[in-house]
Amino acid sequence: MDKNELSEFCKRWLAAWTGNRPEELVAFYAPDAYYQDPAKPDGLRGRDALLAYLRKLLAVNPDWVWEPVEVLPTAEGCCLKWRATIPSGDKTVTATGLDIVEIVDGLITRNEVYFDA
């Protein structure tokens, strides 16, 4: 994918993180995808494990909004700088972070999420 295609892919993918739609979100991932974030430091392997995690995570955070800040293409996909707006009780938290994203045939095969929790 070129930079424009990666940017469009990331916009669609990050939009799927909002609204508690885990089945739609997991469709962006390959069947054997690897996923890691600060809550899952040992990572998850495969769509089934990721879907189980996303069902819980998105149910607790249905209104958060993720947006790309900068897409940095790599040979395998991209590094993605992002911003998240997360409603939390009576306040809203804004977080920034970075994902390592590898893509094969239009599906994410590796997604490592890094941010200061």
PDB file of C-alpha atoms in Angstrom:
ATOM      1  CA  MET A   1       0.000   0.000   0.000  1.00  0.00           C
ATOM      2  CA  ASP A   2       1.169   3.510  -0.702  1.00  0.00           C
ATOM      3  CA  LYS A   3       0.917   6.290   1.891  1.00  0.00           C
ATOM      4  CA  ASN A   4      -2.527   7.446   0.725  1.00  0.00           C
ATOM      5  CA  GLU A   5      -3.921   3.897   0.808  1.00  0.00           C
ATOM      6  CA  LEU A   6      -2.418   3.356   4.269  1.00  0.00           C
ATOM      7  CA  SER A   7      -3.927   6.618   5.506  1.00  0.00           C
ATOM      8  CA  GLU A   8      -7.395   5.653   4.243  1.00  0.00           C
ATOM      9  CA  PHE A   9      -7.054   2.148   5.696  1.00  0.00           C
ATOM     10  CA  CYS A  10      -6.056   3.576   9.089  1.00  0.00           C
ATOM     11  CA  LYS A  11      -9.002   6.014   9.092  1.00  0.00           C
ATOM     12  CA  ARG A  12     -11.478   3.164   8.447  1.00  0.00           C
ATOM     13  CA  TRP A  13      -9.777   0.849  10.938  1.00  0.00           C
ATOM     14  CA  LEU A  14      -9.581   3.425  13.741  1.00  0.00           C
ATOM     15  CA  ALA A  15     -13.232   4.400  13.159  1.00  0.00           C
ATOM     16  CA  ALA A  16     -14.180   0.763  13.836  1.00  0.00           C
ATOM     17  CA  TRP A  17     -12.782   1.113  17.382  1.00  0.00           C
ATOM     18  CA  THR A  18     -15.726   3.405  18.231  1.00  0.00           C
ATOM     19  CA  GLY A  19     -19.275   2.225  18.906  1.00  0.00           C
ATOM     20  CA  ASN A  20     -18.840  -1.253  20.410  1.00  0.00           C
ATOM     21  CA  ARG A  21     -18.680  -3.139  17.095  1.00  0.00           C
ATOM     22  CA  PRO A  22     -16.088  -5.850  17.820  1.00  0.00           C
ATOM     23  CA  GLU A  23     -17.100  -8.064  14.897  1.00  0.00           C
ATOM     24  CA  GLU A  24     -16.604  -5.182  12.473  1.00  0.00           C
ATOM     25  CA  LEU A  25     -13.262  -4.302  14.040  1.00  0.00           C
ATOM     26  CA  VAL A  26     -11.877  -7.835  14.070  1.00  0.00           C
ATOM     27  CA  ALA A  27     -12.637  -8.121  10.331  1.00  0.00           C
ATOM     28  CA  PHE A  28      -9.625  -5.828   9.743  1.00  0.00           C
ATOM     29  CA  TYR A  29      -7.346  -8.559  11.163  1.00  0.00           C
ATOM     30  CA  ALA A  30      -5.969 -11.698   9.520  1.00  0.00           C
ATOM     31  CA  PRO A  31      -7.133 -15.036  10.975  1.00  0.00           C
ATOM     32  CA  ASP A  32      -3.717 -15.611  12.609  1.00  0.00           C
ATOM     33  CA  ALA A  33      -3.012 -11.959  13.535  1.00  0.00           C
ATOM     34  CA  TYR A  34      -0.844 -11.051  16.503  1.00  0.00           C
ATOM     35  CA  TYR A  35      -2.135  -8.260  18.764  1.00  0.00           C
ATOM     36  CA  GLN A  36      -0.432  -6.669  21.784  1.00  0.00           C
ATOM     37  CA  ASP A  37      -1.285  -3.677  23.972  1.00  0.00           C
ATOM     38  CA  PRO A  38      -0.376  -2.553  27.515  1.00  0.00           C
ATOM     39  CA  ALA A  39      -3.232  -4.632  28.983  1.00  0.00           C
ATOM     40  CA  LYS A  40      -2.076  -7.711  27.042  1.00  0.00           C
ATOM     41  CA  PRO A  41       1.743  -7.472  27.195  1.00  0.00           C
ATOM     42  CA  ASP A  42       2.159 -11.127  26.202  1.00  0.00           C
ATOM     43  CA  GLY A  43      -0.109 -10.548  23.221  1.00  0.00           C
ATOM     44  CA  LEU A  44      -2.947 -12.458  21.656  1.00  0.00           C
ATOM     45  CA  ARG A  45      -2.761 -14.706  18.622  1.00  0.00           C
ATOM     46  CA  GLY A  46      -5.636 -15.229  16.218  1.00  0.00           C
ATOM     47  CA  ARG A  47      -8.954 -13.631  15.444  1.00  0.00           C
ATOM     48  CA  ASP A  48     -10.915 -15.701  17.990  1.00  0.00           C
ATOM     49  CA  ALA A  49      -8.729 -14.603  20.917  1.00  0.00           C
ATOM     50  CA  LEU A  50      -8.753 -11.017  19.683  1.00  0.00           C
ATOM     51  CA  LEU A  51     -12.540 -11.001  19.275  1.00  0.00           C
ATOM     52  CA  ALA A  52     -13.067 -12.237  22.833  1.00  0.00           C
ATOM     53  CA  TYR A  53     -10.809  -9.435  24.106  1.00  0.00           C
ATOM     54  CA  LEU A  54     -12.402  -6.761  21.914  1.00  0.00           C
ATOM     55  CA  ARG A  55     -15.910  -7.699  23.023  1.00  0.00           C
ATOM     56  CA  LYS A  56     -14.985  -6.887  26.616  1.00  0.00           C
ATOM     57  CA  LEU A  57     -12.811  -3.864  25.839  1.00  0.00           C
ATOM     58  CA  LEU A  58     -15.243  -2.132  23.490  1.00  0.00           C
ATOM     59  CA  ALA A  59     -18.251  -2.822  25.733  1.00  0.00           C
ATOM     60  CA  VAL A  60     -16.536  -0.799  28.475  1.00  0.00           C
ATOM     61  CA  ASN A  61     -15.433   1.955  26.061  1.00  0.00           C
ATOM     62  CA  PRO A  62     -18.180   2.364  23.443  1.00  0.00           C
ATOM     63  CA  ASP A  63     -17.769   6.128  23.083  1.00  0.00           C
ATOM     64  CA  TRP A  64     -14.044   6.539  22.718  1.00  0.00           C
ATOM     65  CA  VAL A  65     -12.856   8.024  19.419  1.00  0.00           C
ATOM     66  CA  TRP A  66      -9.560   7.243  17.711  1.00  0.00           C
ATOM     67  CA  GLU A  67      -8.012   9.308  14.954  1.00  0.00           C
ATOM     68  CA  PRO A  68      -4.800   9.050  12.983  1.00  0.00           C
ATOM     69  CA  VAL A  69      -2.271  11.823  13.531  1.00  0.00           C
ATOM     70  CA  GLU A  70       0.484  10.586  11.214  1.00  0.00           C
ATOM     71  CA  VAL A  71       1.009   7.471   9.117  1.00  0.00           C
ATOM     72  CA  LEU A  72       4.623   6.467   8.595  1.00  0.00           C
ATOM     73  CA  PRO A  73       4.884   3.746   5.912  1.00  0.00           C
ATOM     74  CA  THR A  74       7.195   0.787   6.497  1.00  0.00           C
ATOM     75  CA  ALA A  75       8.092  -2.163   4.279  1.00  0.00           C
ATOM     76  CA  GLU A  76       5.449  -4.310   6.027  1.00  0.00           C
ATOM     77  CA  GLY A  77       2.747  -1.696   6.736  1.00  0.00           C
ATOM     78  CA  CYS A  78       3.144   1.397   8.889  1.00  0.00           C
ATOM     79  CA  CYS A  79       3.825   3.002  12.191  1.00  0.00           C
ATOM     80  CA  LEU A  80       0.733   4.954  13.130  1.00  0.00           C
ATOM     81  CA  LYS A  81       0.694   7.908  15.496  1.00  0.00           C
ATOM     82  CA  TRP A  82      -2.826   8.312  16.889  1.00  0.00           C
ATOM     83  CA  ARG A  83      -4.924  10.350  19.282  1.00  0.00           C
ATOM     84  CA  ALA A  84      -7.769   8.901  21.342  1.00  0.00           C
ATOM     85  CA  THR A  85     -10.535  10.833  23.071  1.00  0.00           C
ATOM     86  CA  ILE A  86     -11.824   8.727  25.956  1.00  0.00           C
ATOM     87  CA  PRO A  87     -14.876   9.709  27.997  1.00  0.00           C
ATOM     88  CA  SER A  88     -14.287   8.753  31.629  1.00  0.00           C
ATOM     89  CA  GLY A  89     -17.070   9.570  34.050  1.00  0.00           C
ATOM     90  CA  ASP A  90     -17.592  13.324  34.086  1.00  0.00           C
ATOM     91  CA  LYS A  91     -14.352  14.104  32.231  1.00  0.00           C
ATOM     92  CA  THR A  92     -12.723  13.319  28.919  1.00  0.00           C
ATOM     93  CA  VAL A  93      -9.156  12.087  28.621  1.00  0.00           C
ATOM     94  CA  THR A  94      -7.038  12.566  25.520  1.00  0.00           C
ATOM     95  CA  ALA A  95      -4.272  10.051  24.918  1.00  0.00           C
ATOM     96  CA  THR A  96      -1.648   9.756  22.198  1.00  0.00           C
ATOM     97  CA  GLY A  97       0.282   6.710  21.167  1.00  0.00           C
ATOM     98  CA  LEU A  98       1.880   4.662  18.446  1.00  0.00           C
ATOM     99  CA  ASP A  99       0.969   1.407  16.744  1.00  0.00           C
ATOM    100  CA  ILE A 100       3.185  -0.904  14.735  1.00  0.00           C
ATOM    101  CA  VAL A 101       0.937  -2.285  12.016  1.00  0.00           C
ATOM    102  CA  GLU A 102       1.829  -4.970   9.486  1.00  0.00           C
ATOM    103  CA  ILE A 103      -0.602  -5.674   6.656  1.00  0.00           C
ATOM    104  CA  VAL A 104      -0.787  -8.550   4.181  1.00  0.00           C
ATOM    105  CA  ASP A 105      -3.468  -8.701   1.491  1.00  0.00           C
ATOM    106  CA  GLY A 106      -5.401  -5.876   3.139  1.00  0.00           C
ATOM    107  CA  LEU A 107      -5.545  -7.499   6.596  1.00  0.00           C
ATOM    108  CA  ILE A 108      -3.569  -6.675   9.722  1.00  0.00           C
ATOM    109  CA  THR A 109      -1.183  -9.495  10.608  1.00  0.00           C
ATOM    110  CA  ARG A 110       0.593  -7.712  13.468  1.00  0.00           C
ATOM    111  CA  ASN A 111      -0.606  -4.858  15.665  1.00  0.00           C
ATOM    112  CA  GLU A 112       1.424  -3.675  18.624  1.00  0.00           C
ATOM    113  CA  VAL A 113      -0.020  -0.747  20.572  1.00  0.00           C
ATOM    114  CA  TYR A 114       2.186   1.575  22.628  1.00  0.00           C
ATOM    115  CA  PHE A 115       1.131   4.475  24.847  1.00  0.00           C
ATOM    116  CA  ASP A 116       1.788   5.827  28.293  1.00  0.00           C
ATOM    117  CA  ALA A 117      -1.019   4.360  30.398  1.00  0.00           C
TER     118      ALA A 117
END
